[in-house]
Coordinates of C-alpha atoms in Angstrom, one line a residue:
Chain J
M1 CA 172.2 77.2 139.3
D2 CA 174.4 76.0 136.4
A3 CA 175.7 79.2 134.9
A4 CA 176.1 77.4 131.6
A5 CA 172.4 76.4 131.4
L6 CA 170.3 78.0 128.4
V7 CA 167.0 79.2 128.8
V8 CA 164.7 79.3 125.6
V9 CA 162.1 82.0 125.8
V10 CA 159.1 81.1 123.7
E11 CA 156.8 84.0 123.3
D12 CA 155.0 85.7 120.5
D13 CA 155.0 89.1 122.0
A14 CA 158.5 90.8 121.1
P15 CA 158.5 93.1 124.2
M16 CA 157.7 90.4 126.6
R17 CA 160.1 88.2 125.1
A18 CA 162.8 90.8 125.5
S19 CA 161.9 91.5 129.0
L20 CA 162.0 87.9 129.9
Q21 CA 165.4 87.5 128.3
N22 CA 166.7 90.7 130.2
L23 CA 165.5 89.4 133.4
L24 CA 167.0 86.1 132.9
R25 CA 170.3 87.7 131.8
S26 CA 170.4 89.8 135.0
V27 CA 170.5 86.7 137.1
G28 CA 173.3 85.3 135.0
L29 CA 171.5 83.0 132.6
Q30 CA 172.1 82.5 129.0
T31 CA 169.0 82.8 127.1
N32 CA 167.8 82.3 123.6
S33 CA 164.4 83.2 122.2
V34 CA 161.8 81.8 119.7
S35 CA 158.9 83.5 118.3
L36 CA 155.6 81.7 117.5
Chain P
M1376 CA 51.0 147.2 82.1
A1377 CA 53.7 147.1 79.6
E1378 CA 53.8 143.4 79.7
D1379 CA 50.2 143.3 79.0
T1380 CA 50.7 145.6 75.9
H1381 CA 53.5 143.4 74.7
R1382 CA 51.4 140.3 75.0
F1383 CA 48.5 142.0 73.0
W1384 CA 50.9 143.0 70.2
A1385 CA 52.3 139.5 70.3
K1386 CA 49.0 138.0 69.9
L1387 CA 47.9 140.4 67.1
E1388 CA 51.1 140.0 65.3
G1389 CA 50.6 136.2 65.5
S1390 CA 47.3 136.0 64.1
T1391 CA 47.0 136.9 60.4
A1392 CA 43.2 136.8 60.5
L1393 CA 42.9 139.1 63.4
R1394 CA 45.1 141.6 61.7
Y1395 CA 43.3 141.6 58.4
A1396 CA 40.0 141.7 60.4
L1397 CA 41.1 145.1 61.5
A1398 CA 40.7 146.7 58.0
P1399 CA 37.0 146.0 57.4
G1400 CA 36.5 146.9 61.4
A1401 CA 38.2 150.2 60.7
I1402 CA 36.3 151.0 57.7
A1403 CA 33.0 150.0 59.3
V1404 CA 33.8 152.3 62.5
A1405 CA 34.6 155.0 59.8
L1406 CA 31.3 154.4 58.0
L1407 CA 29.4 154.5 61.2
L1408 CA 31.1 157.6 62.6
Q1409 CA 30.4 159.5 59.3
I1410 CA 26.7 158.4 59.1
L1411 CA 25.7 158.5 62.9
V1412 CA 28.1 161.0 64.5
I1413 CA 29.6 163.4 62.0
G1414 CA 26.5 163.3 59.8
P1415 CA 25.5 162.1 56.3
S1416 CA 27.9 162.9 53.5
F1417 CA 27.2 165.3 50.6
P1418 CA 25.7 165.7 48.3
V1419 CA 23.8 162.3 48.6
W1420 CA 22.0 163.1 51.9
S1421 CA 23.0 166.5 52.9
P1422 CA 23.3 169.9 51.3
S1423 CA 26.2 171.0 53.4
P1424 CA 29.5 169.6 53.8
P1425 CA 30.4 167.7 57.0
P1426 CA 32.9 169.3 59.5
I1427 CA 35.3 166.1 58.7
H1428 CA 35.6 165.2 55.4
P1429 CA 35.2 161.5 54.7
T1430 CA 38.5 161.2 52.9
G1431 CA 40.3 162.3 56.0
L1432 CA 38.3 160.1 58.2
F1433 CA 39.0 157.1 55.9
Q1434 CA 42.9 158.1 55.9
V1435 CA 42.7 157.9 59.9
C1436 CA 41.0 154.6 59.7
I1437 CA 43.7 153.2 57.2
V1438 CA 46.6 154.5 59.1
V1439 CA 45.0 152.8 62.3
A1440 CA 44.6 149.6 60.2
A1441 CA 48.2 149.7 58.9
W1442 CA 49.5 150.8 62.2
C1443 CA 48.0 147.9 64.2
G1444 CA 47.8 145.4 61.5
G1445 CA 50.8 146.1 59.1
A1446 CA 51.1 146.7 55.4
G1447 CA 48.6 143.9 54.3
P1448 CA 45.6 145.2 56.5
G1449 CA 46.5 148.8 55.5
F1450 CA 46.4 148.0 52.0
L1451 CA 43.0 146.1 52.4
A1452 CA 41.6 149.1 54.4
A1453 CA 42.8 151.4 51.6
L1454 CA 41.0 149.1 49.0
L1455 CA 37.7 149.0 51.1
A1456 CA 37.9 153.0 51.7
T1457 CA 38.2 153.4 48.1
L1458 CA 35.1 151.3 47.5
A1459 CA 33.1 152.8 50.2
L1460 CA 33.9 156.4 49.5
P1461 CA 31.7 156.8 46.6
L1462 CA 28.9 156.0 48.7
L1463 CA 29.6 159.1 51.0
I1464 CA 30.7 161.9 48.5
D1465 CA 29.9 163.0 45.0
M1466 CA 32.9 162.5 42.7
N1467 CA 33.7 165.2 40.3
Y1468 CA 35.8 163.3 37.8
P1469 CA 34.8 159.8 36.4
L1470 CA 35.3 156.6 38.4
I1471 CA 36.5 153.5 36.9
A1472 CA 33.4 151.2 36.2
G1473 CA 31.4 154.0 38.0
F1474 CA 32.6 152.8 41.7
F1475 CA 36.3 153.0 41.8
D1476 CA 38.3 156.1 42.6
L1477 CA 41.9 155.3 41.5
P1478 CA 43.6 158.5 42.6
R1479 CA 42.2 158.2 46.1
F1480 CA 43.1 154.5 46.0
V1481 CA 46.7 155.2 45.2
A1482 CA 46.8 157.9 48.1
F1483 CA 45.0 155.4 50.3
G1484 CA 47.1 152.5 49.2
I1485 CA 50.5 154.6 49.8
T1486 CA 49.3 155.6 53.1
G1487 CA 48.4 152.0 54.1
L1488 CA 51.6 150.5 52.9
A1489 CA 53.8 153.2 54.1
V1490 CA 52.3 153.2 57.6
G1491 CA 52.1 149.3 57.5
W1492 CA 55.6 148.8 56.3
G1493 CA 56.9 151.4 58.8
T1494 CA 55.1 150.1 61.6
T1495 CA 56.2 146.4 60.7
F1496 CA 59.6 147.4 60.6
R1497 CA 59.3 149.3 63.7
R1498 CA 57.6 146.3 65.5
R1499 CA 60.3 144.0 64.0
A1500 CA 63.0 146.2 65.4
E1501 CA 61.3 146.5 68.9
A1502 CA 60.7 142.8 68.9
A1503 CA 64.4 142.0 67.9
L1504 CA 65.3 144.8 70.7
R1505 CA 63.1 143.0 73.1
R1506 CA 64.7 139.5 72.1
S1507 CA 68.0 141.1 72.4
E1508 CA 67.3 142.5 75.9
R1509 CA 65.9 139.2 76.8
E1510 CA 69.0 137.3 75.6
L1511 CA 71.0 140.0 77.2
R1512 CA 69.3 139.7 80.4
K1513 CA 69.6 136.0 80.4
A1514 CA 73.4 136.2 79.6
R1515 CA 73.7 138.5 82.4
N1516 CA 71.9 136.3 84.8
E1517 CA 74.0 133.4 83.5
L1518 CA 77.1 135.4 83.9
E1519 CA 76.1 136.5 87.6
M1520 CA 75.4 132.9 88.3
Q1521 CA 78.6 132.0 87.0
V1522 CA 80.5 134.7 88.7
L1523 CA 78.7 133.6 92.0
E1524 CA 79.5 130.0 91.5
R1525 CA 83.2 130.8 90.7
T1526 CA 83.4 133.4 93.5
A1527 CA 82.2 130.6 95.9
A1528 CA 84.6 128.0 94.4
L1529 CA 87.4 130.5 94.6
R1530 CA 86.6 131.2 98.2
R1531 CA 86.2 127.7 98.9
S1532 CA 89.6 126.9 97.0
E1533 CA 91.2 129.8 99.1
A1534 CA 89.9 128.1 102.4
L1535 CA 91.2 124.9 101.3
L1536 CA 94.7 126.3 100.4
A1537 CA 94.7 128.2 103.6
E1538 CA 93.8 125.0 105.5
A1539 CA 96.5 123.2 103.6
Q1540 CA 99.0 125.8 104.2
T1541 CA 98.4 125.5 107.9
L1542 CA 98.6 121.9 107.9
S1543 CA 101.7 121.7 105.9
Q1544 CA 103.0 124.8 107.7
T1545 CA 104.0 126.3 104.3
G1546 CA 103.2 129.9 103.7
S1547 CA 103.5 131.5 100.3
F1548 CA 104.5 135.1 99.3
G1549 CA 105.1 137.5 96.4
W1550 CA 107.7 140.3 96.3
K1551 CA 108.3 142.7 93.7
V1552 CA 111.9 143.8 93.7
A1553 CA 111.5 147.1 92.2
T1554 CA 108.8 148.5 94.2
G1555 CA 109.4 146.3 97.2
E1556 CA 105.5 145.3 97.3
S1557 CA 105.0 142.2 99.2
L1558 CA 102.2 140.0 99.5
W1559 CA 102.0 137.1 102.2
S1560 CA 99.5 134.3 102.8
E1561 CA 97.9 134.0 106.2
E1562 CA 100.3 131.2 107.1
T1563 CA 103.4 133.4 106.2
F1564 CA 102.3 135.9 108.8
R1565 CA 101.9 133.1 111.4
I1566 CA 105.4 131.7 110.4
F1567 CA 107.0 135.0 111.1
R1568 CA 104.7 135.7 113.8
Y1569 CA 103.4 139.1 112.6
D1570 CA 100.1 140.5 113.1
R1571 CA 97.6 140.0 110.1
T1572 CA 97.3 143.7 109.9
T1573 CA 101.0 144.4 109.5
K1574 CA 102.1 145.5 106.1
P1575 CA 104.2 142.5 104.8
T1576 CA 107.8 143.7 103.5
M1577 CA 111.2 142.1 102.8
E1578 CA 112.7 143.9 105.5
R1579 CA 110.3 142.8 108.2
A1580 CA 111.0 139.0 107.1
L1581 CA 114.7 139.8 107.5
Q1582 CA 114.3 141.4 110.9
R1583 CA 113.1 137.8 111.9
V1584 CA 116.2 136.0 110.4
H1585 CA 118.7 134.8 113.1
P1586 CA 121.6 137.1 113.4
E1587 CA 124.1 134.1 112.6
D1588 CA 122.1 133.5 109.2
A1589 CA 121.3 137.1 108.3
A1590 CA 124.4 137.8 106.3
L1591 CA 124.2 134.6 104.2
V1592 CA 120.3 135.0 103.6
Q1593 CA 120.9 138.8 102.5
Q1594 CA 123.6 137.7 100.3
T1595 CA 121.5 134.9 98.6
I1596 CA 118.5 137.3 98.1
E1597 CA 120.8 140.0 96.7
C1598 CA 122.4 137.5 94.4
A1599 CA 119.1 136.2 93.2
S1600 CA 117.6 139.9 92.6
Q1601 CA 120.6 140.9 90.7
E1602 CA 120.7 137.7 88.3
G1603 CA 117.0 137.2 88.3
K1604 CA 117.4 133.7 89.1
D1605 CA 115.4 131.3 91.7
F1606 CA 116.8 130.9 94.9
E1607 CA 116.4 128.3 97.9
Q1608 CA 117.8 129.0 101.4
E1609 CA 117.4 127.2 104.8
C1610 CA 117.8 129.3 107.6
R1611 CA 116.9 130.1 111.1
L1612 CA 114.2 132.7 112.6
L1613 CA 114.6 134.3 116.0
M1614 CA 111.2 135.0 117.4
P1615 CA 110.6 138.0 119.8
D1616 CA 110.3 135.4 122.6
G1617 CA 113.7 134.1 122.0
S1618 CA 112.7 130.8 120.3
V1619 CA 114.4 129.6 117.3
K1620 CA 112.5 128.4 114.0
Y1621 CA 113.8 126.7 111.0
V1622 CA 112.4 127.5 107.6
H1623 CA 113.1 126.4 104.3
V1624 CA 112.5 129.2 101.6
V1625 CA 112.1 128.3 97.9
A1626 CA 111.4 131.4 95.5
H1627 CA 110.8 131.3 91.8
A1628 CA 111.7 134.6 89.6
V1629 CA 109.2 135.8 87.3
S1630 CA 108.9 138.9 85.1
D1631 CA 105.8 140.7 84.3
E1632 CA 105.0 142.4 81.1
A1633 CA 106.9 145.4 82.1
G1634 CA 110.0 143.4 82.6
S1635 CA 109.8 144.1 86.4
L1636 CA 111.2 141.3 88.5
E1637 CA 109.0 139.4 91.0
F1638 CA 109.7 136.4 93.3
V1639 CA 106.9 134.0 94.0
G1640 CA 107.8 131.5 96.8
A1641 CA 106.9 129.4 99.7
V1642 CA 108.2 129.5 103.3
M1643 CA 108.2 126.3 105.1
D1644 CA 108.4 125.8 108.6
V1645 CA 110.8 122.8 109.1
T1646 CA 111.3 123.2 112.7
E1647 CA 109.5 120.0 113.8
R1648 CA 111.5 118.1 111.0
K1649 CA 114.7 119.7 112.1
Q1650 CA 114.1 118.7 115.6
A1651 CA 113.1 115.1 114.6
E1652 CA 116.2 114.9 112.7
E1653 CA 118.4 116.3 115.4
A1654 CA 116.7 113.6 117.9
L1655 CA 117.3 110.9 115.2
R1656 CA 121.0 111.9 114.8
K1657 CA 121.4 111.9 118.8
A1658 CA 119.8 108.5 118.8
Q1659 CA 121.9 107.1 116.0
A1660 CA 125.1 108.5 117.9
E1661 CA 124.0 107.0 121.2
L1662 CA 123.3 103.6 119.4
G1663 CA 126.6 103.9 117.6
H1664 CA 128.3 104.6 120.8
V1665 CA 126.4 101.7 122.5
T1666 CA 127.6 99.1 119.9
R1667 CA 130.9 100.5 120.0
V1668 CA 131.2 100.0 123.7
A1669 CA 129.5 96.6 123.2
T1670 CA 132.2 95.6 120.8
L1671 CA 134.9 96.8 123.3
G1672 CA 133.3 94.6 125.9
E1673 CA 133.5 91.7 123.6
L1674 CA 137.3 92.5 123.5
A1675 CA 137.5 93.1 127.1
A1676 CA 139.2 89.9 127.8
S1677 CA 141.8 90.3 124.8
I1678 CA 142.3 93.8 125.7
A1679 CA 143.0 93.0 129.3
H1680 CA 145.6 90.4 128.2
E1681 CA 146.9 93.0 125.8
I1682 CA 147.4 95.5 128.6
N1683 CA 148.8 92.7 130.7
Q1684 CA 151.7 92.1 128.3
P1685 CA 153.4 95.4 128.8
L1686 CA 152.6 95.6 132.3
G1687 CA 154.3 92.3 132.7
A1688 CA 157.2 93.3 130.6
V1689 CA 157.6 96.6 132.8
V1690 CA 157.9 94.2 135.9
N1691 CA 160.3 92.2 134.2
N1692 CA 162.5 95.0 132.9
A1693 CA 162.3 96.9 136.3
S1694 CA 163.3 93.9 138.2
A1695 CA 166.2 93.2 135.9
C1696 CA 167.1 96.9 136.2
V1697 CA 167.4 96.5 140.0
R1698 CA 169.5 93.5 139.5
W1699 CA 171.6 95.2 137.0
L1700 CA 172.1 98.1 139.4
A1701 CA 172.9 95.6 142.3
A1702 CA 175.6 94.2 139.8
Q1703 CA 176.6 97.6 139.1
N1704 CA 176.3 97.2 135.4
L1705 CA 174.9 100.7 134.7
E1706 CA 174.6 100.0 130.9
E1707 CA 172.4 97.2 131.2
A1708 CA 170.5 99.0 134.0
Q1709 CA 170.1 102.0 131.7
R1710 CA 168.9 99.8 128.8
S1711 CA 166.4 98.0 131.2
A1712 CA 165.0 101.3 132.4
A1713 CA 164.5 102.5 128.8
L1714 CA 162.6 99.3 128.1
V1715 CA 160.4 99.8 131.2
I1716 CA 159.8 103.3 129.7
A1717 CA 158.9 101.8 126.3
D1718 CA 156.6 99.2 127.8
G1719 CA 154.9 101.9 129.8
H1720 CA 154.2 103.9 126.6
R1721 CA 152.9 100.7 124.9
A1722 CA 150.5 100.1 127.7
A1723 CA 149.3 103.5 127.6
D1724 CA 148.9 103.5 123.7
I1725 CA 146.5 100.5 124.2
I1726 CA 144.6 102.1 126.9
G1727 CA 144.5 105.6 124.9
R1728 CA 143.2 103.6 121.9
M1729 CA 140.5 102.1 124.0
R1730 CA 139.6 105.3 125.4
A1731 CA 139.3 106.9 122.0
L1732 CA 136.8 104.3 120.7
A1733 CA 134.9 104.3 124.1
Q1734 CA 134.6 108.0 124.4
K1735 CA 131.3 109.6 123.5
A1736 CA 132.3 112.6 121.6
P1737 CA 130.1 114.4 118.8
P1738 CA 131.1 113.5 115.3
H1739 CA 133.5 115.8 113.6
K1740 CA 135.4 115.8 110.4
D1741 CA 139.1 115.8 110.4
W1742 CA 142.1 114.7 108.0
L1743 CA 143.3 111.3 108.9
D1744 CA 145.3 108.7 107.4
L1745 CA 143.1 105.7 106.8
N1746 CA 146.0 103.3 106.9
A1747 CA 147.0 104.4 110.4
A1748 CA 143.4 103.8 111.4
I1749 CA 143.6 100.4 110.0
R1750 CA 146.9 99.8 111.9
D1751 CA 145.4 100.8 115.3
V1752 CA 142.3 98.7 114.9
L1753 CA 144.5 95.8 114.1
A1754 CA 146.6 96.6 117.0
L1755 CA 143.5 96.6 119.3
A1756 CA 142.4 93.4 117.9
R1757 CA 145.7 91.7 117.9
S1758 CA 145.0 89.5 121.1
E1759 CA 141.7 88.4 119.7
V1760 CA 143.5 87.6 116.5
H1761 CA 145.9 85.3 118.3
R1762 CA 143.4 83.9 120.6
H1763 CA 141.6 82.5 117.8
G1764 CA 144.7 81.5 115.8
V1765 CA 144.1 83.9 112.7
V1766 CA 146.7 84.9 110.6
V1767 CA 146.6 88.4 109.5
E1768 CA 147.7 89.8 106.2
T1769 CA 147.8 93.5 105.4
H1770 CA 147.9 94.8 101.9
L1771 CA 147.9 98.5 102.6
A1772 CA 148.5 101.2 100.0
A1773 CA 152.1 102.5 100.0
E1774 CA 151.0 106.0 99.9
V1775 CA 149.4 107.8 102.8
L1776 CA 145.5 107.5 102.4
C1777 CA 144.5 111.1 103.5
I1778 CA 140.8 111.4 103.8
R1779 CA 138.4 113.8 105.6
G1780 CA 136.3 111.9 108.1
D1781 CA 135.4 111.0 111.7
R1782 CA 138.3 108.8 113.0
I1783 CA 136.3 107.3 115.9
Q1784 CA 133.3 106.2 113.5
L1785 CA 135.7 104.9 110.7
Q1786 CA 137.7 102.9 113.3
Q1787 CA 134.2 101.5 114.5
V1788 CA 133.5 100.4 111.3
L1789 CA 136.9 98.7 110.7
L1790 CA 136.9 97.2 114.3
N1791 CA 133.3 95.7 113.4
L1792 CA 134.4 94.2 110.0
V1793 CA 137.6 92.7 111.6
M1794 CA 135.7 91.1 114.7
N1795 CA 133.0 89.7 112.4
A1796 CA 135.8 88.2 110.3
I1797 CA 137.6 87.0 113.4
E1798 CA 134.2 85.4 114.6
A1799 CA 133.6 83.8 111.2
L1800 CA 137.2 82.3 111.1
S1801 CA 136.8 80.9 114.7
G1802 CA 134.3 78.4 113.2
V1803 CA 136.7 77.0 110.7
R1804 CA 137.8 73.5 111.6
A1805 CA 140.1 72.6 108.7
G1806 CA 142.2 75.0 106.5
P1807 CA 143.9 78.3 107.2
R1808 CA 142.3 81.0 109.1
T1809 CA 143.4 84.0 107.1
L1810 CA 142.1 87.6 107.5
R1811 CA 143.4 90.0 104.9
V1812 CA 143.0 93.7 105.3
S1813 CA 143.8 95.9 102.2
S1814 CA 143.5 99.4 101.3
A1815 CA 144.0 101.3 97.9
S1816 CA 143.4 104.5 96.2
V1817 CA 140.7 104.2 93.4
A1818 CA 140.9 106.9 90.4
A1819 CA 142.3 109.4 93.0
T1820 CA 138.7 110.3 94.0
E1821 CA 138.1 107.4 96.5
V1822 CA 139.7 105.0 98.7
V1823 CA 138.5 101.3 99.0
V1824 CA 139.1 99.1 102.1
A1825 CA 138.6 95.4 102.0
V1826 CA 138.3 92.9 104.8
C1827 CA 138.5 89.2 103.5
D1828 CA 138.5 86.1 105.5
S1829 CA 138.6 82.6 104.5
G1830 CA 135.7 81.6 106.7
P1831 CA 132.4 79.8 105.8
G1832 CA 131.0 82.9 103.8
V1833 CA 127.5 84.4 103.5
E1834 CA 125.0 82.6 101.6
P1835 CA 124.0 84.7 98.6
Q1836 CA 120.3 85.2 99.6
H1837 CA 121.4 86.6 103.0
V1838 CA 124.0 89.1 101.6
D1839 CA 121.5 91.9 101.1
R1840 CA 120.1 91.3 104.6
L1841 CA 123.4 91.6 106.3
F1842 CA 123.0 95.3 106.5
E1843 CA 119.4 95.5 108.0
A1844 CA 119.1 96.3 111.2
F1845 CA 118.5 93.6 113.8
Y1846 CA 119.4 91.0 111.3
T1847 CA 122.2 88.7 112.4
T1848 CA 123.5 85.1 111.8
K1849 CA 125.3 85.0 115.1
P1850 CA 123.8 83.3 118.1
H1851 CA 124.4 86.2 120.6
G1852 CA 124.5 89.2 117.8
L1853 CA 122.3 92.3 118.0
G1854 CA 122.4 92.8 114.5
L1855 CA 123.4 96.4 114.5
G1856 CA 127.0 96.4 113.8
L1857 CA 126.8 96.2 109.9
A1858 CA 123.8 98.6 109.7
I1859 CA 125.6 101.1 111.8
S1860 CA 128.5 100.5 109.7
R1861 CA 126.7 101.2 106.5
R1862 CA 125.0 104.2 107.9
I1863 CA 128.6 105.6 109.0
I1864 CA 130.0 105.0 105.6
E1865 CA 127.1 106.4 103.7
A1866 CA 127.3 109.6 106.0
H1867 CA 130.9 109.8 104.8
G1868 CA 129.6 109.8 101.2
G1869 CA 131.0 106.2 100.6
R1870 CA 129.3 102.6 100.1
L1871 CA 129.8 99.3 102.1
W1872 CA 128.8 96.0 100.6
A1873 CA 129.7 92.5 101.0
T1874 CA 130.5 89.8 98.4
A1875 CA 131.8 86.1 98.3
N1876 CA 135.6 85.8 98.6
V1877 CA 137.5 83.3 96.3
P1878 CA 137.8 80.3 97.0
Q1879 CA 136.0 80.8 100.1
G1880 CA 134.9 83.2 102.8
A1881 CA 133.5 86.7 102.5
V1882 CA 134.8 89.9 101.6
V1883 CA 133.2 93.3 103.1
Q1884 CA 134.7 96.5 101.6
F1885 CA 133.8 100.1 101.8
T1886 CA 134.9 103.1 100.0
V1887 CA 135.1 106.7 101.3
P1888 CA 135.8 109.6 99.0
T1889 CA 139.0 111.3 99.5
G1890 CA 137.2 114.8 100.0
G1891 CA 135.1 112.9 102.7
E1892 CA 131.9 115.0 102.1
G1893 CA 128.8 114.4 104.1
V1894 CA 130.1 113.4 107.7
V1895 CA 127.5 113.6 110.1

């Protein structure tokens, strides 16, 4: 997996969004998030 | 016999001719007696004087004629006797025109008139007395009839009153405070379950009062007795068999001529009404619970999603925590564990809110923050709001809106209004789907909460019917939500009503007093 890849999390629920970002970061992915 | 005598005298007095005929009759009888029985008078036919002097005999006849006929016949008899007397006796003084004895005429006339007038007056007095007696007797008879009629009417009235008291289960009583003298109606005896022969007293009535109500009743009666004021009290009675009755007592204070205080009142047995009210209250509570659960049922899919969110977040954060631990990044692992805990609490809160609304608890008053209740409801409906693409605006009062009420019932009302608004907005094809919830204090005595939507609104002719039970504009609605909501708000001492929103949609708002009186 490309470590430089950026995953954008789109989720309206803030805790869910935070947990997804946490999980993605734990596997070494860079994340960003967008709320609806 | 007495009646016959009265009739004879009445007939005699009524006939003038008969009365005047007595005068010549009496004189004729005297003449015949003198000539045929006593003997001829002297000195015409007899040399010796007769045993009864003709003058005396005529006097007797005049008296009889006057007694029976009155003054007129008496005077006529006197005249006839004066004319007849010279035929019987020889006069020793000159007569007028040779035949009229003036002194004897005067004596006879005085006798006739005196006896006649006396008799007439006596008869008139007797007649008046008889008339008075007759009138008195008639009046007495009429009075007796009236007494009998009124007694009968009074008895009938008493019977009707007793029947009415039995039907209405209302007894009456009187109580003289100073002497303790009491008077109870039959129904009062029945209500207190005392034998009719028992002497009624206030102490006996108080003996029946439920021990838990006794102090309050005693205090009420003492206050009313001291101040001489009317009183009204509802209390329970504990019967000898252990059953409980509810009675409503109303008493009016009156003072008699001597200034003594007396209470006159009524005791109403309201046990059946109380039981009916209790049954109604239970039924309403059941219905409220059923509709609340039905609303939660409508929310089930959304709530499942709402719970799924923190659960998913728990799984994600727990997985991340494991990975951070494997990577020996303790700081991130610790943060992930904290997020797991926070998400767990979040899920628990959602379940807690649901359980609080679904529980079947008896209504109870408590101090609560209305803004917090609104936020809880909006949190519960959040998924439903998102599912229908509704934008929620809240304009809650900055200060804490502290009221006294039933949290579950008020949240039921709020949830019902929010769900109605969301459903109305789901039909909007064009334009914004906006739900605005606001709260504010009004004049420091009450709080107003408004739920506005930009939906199609309600036609003016249907606004009043919205709050009728079983009236609904929804295809699958029961038509109970708003009816129950209004009952709940009214039980809190507030009002619930609907108006049109500007420029479109509807506004449903309610008020509750800050004191929160009257919670059921």
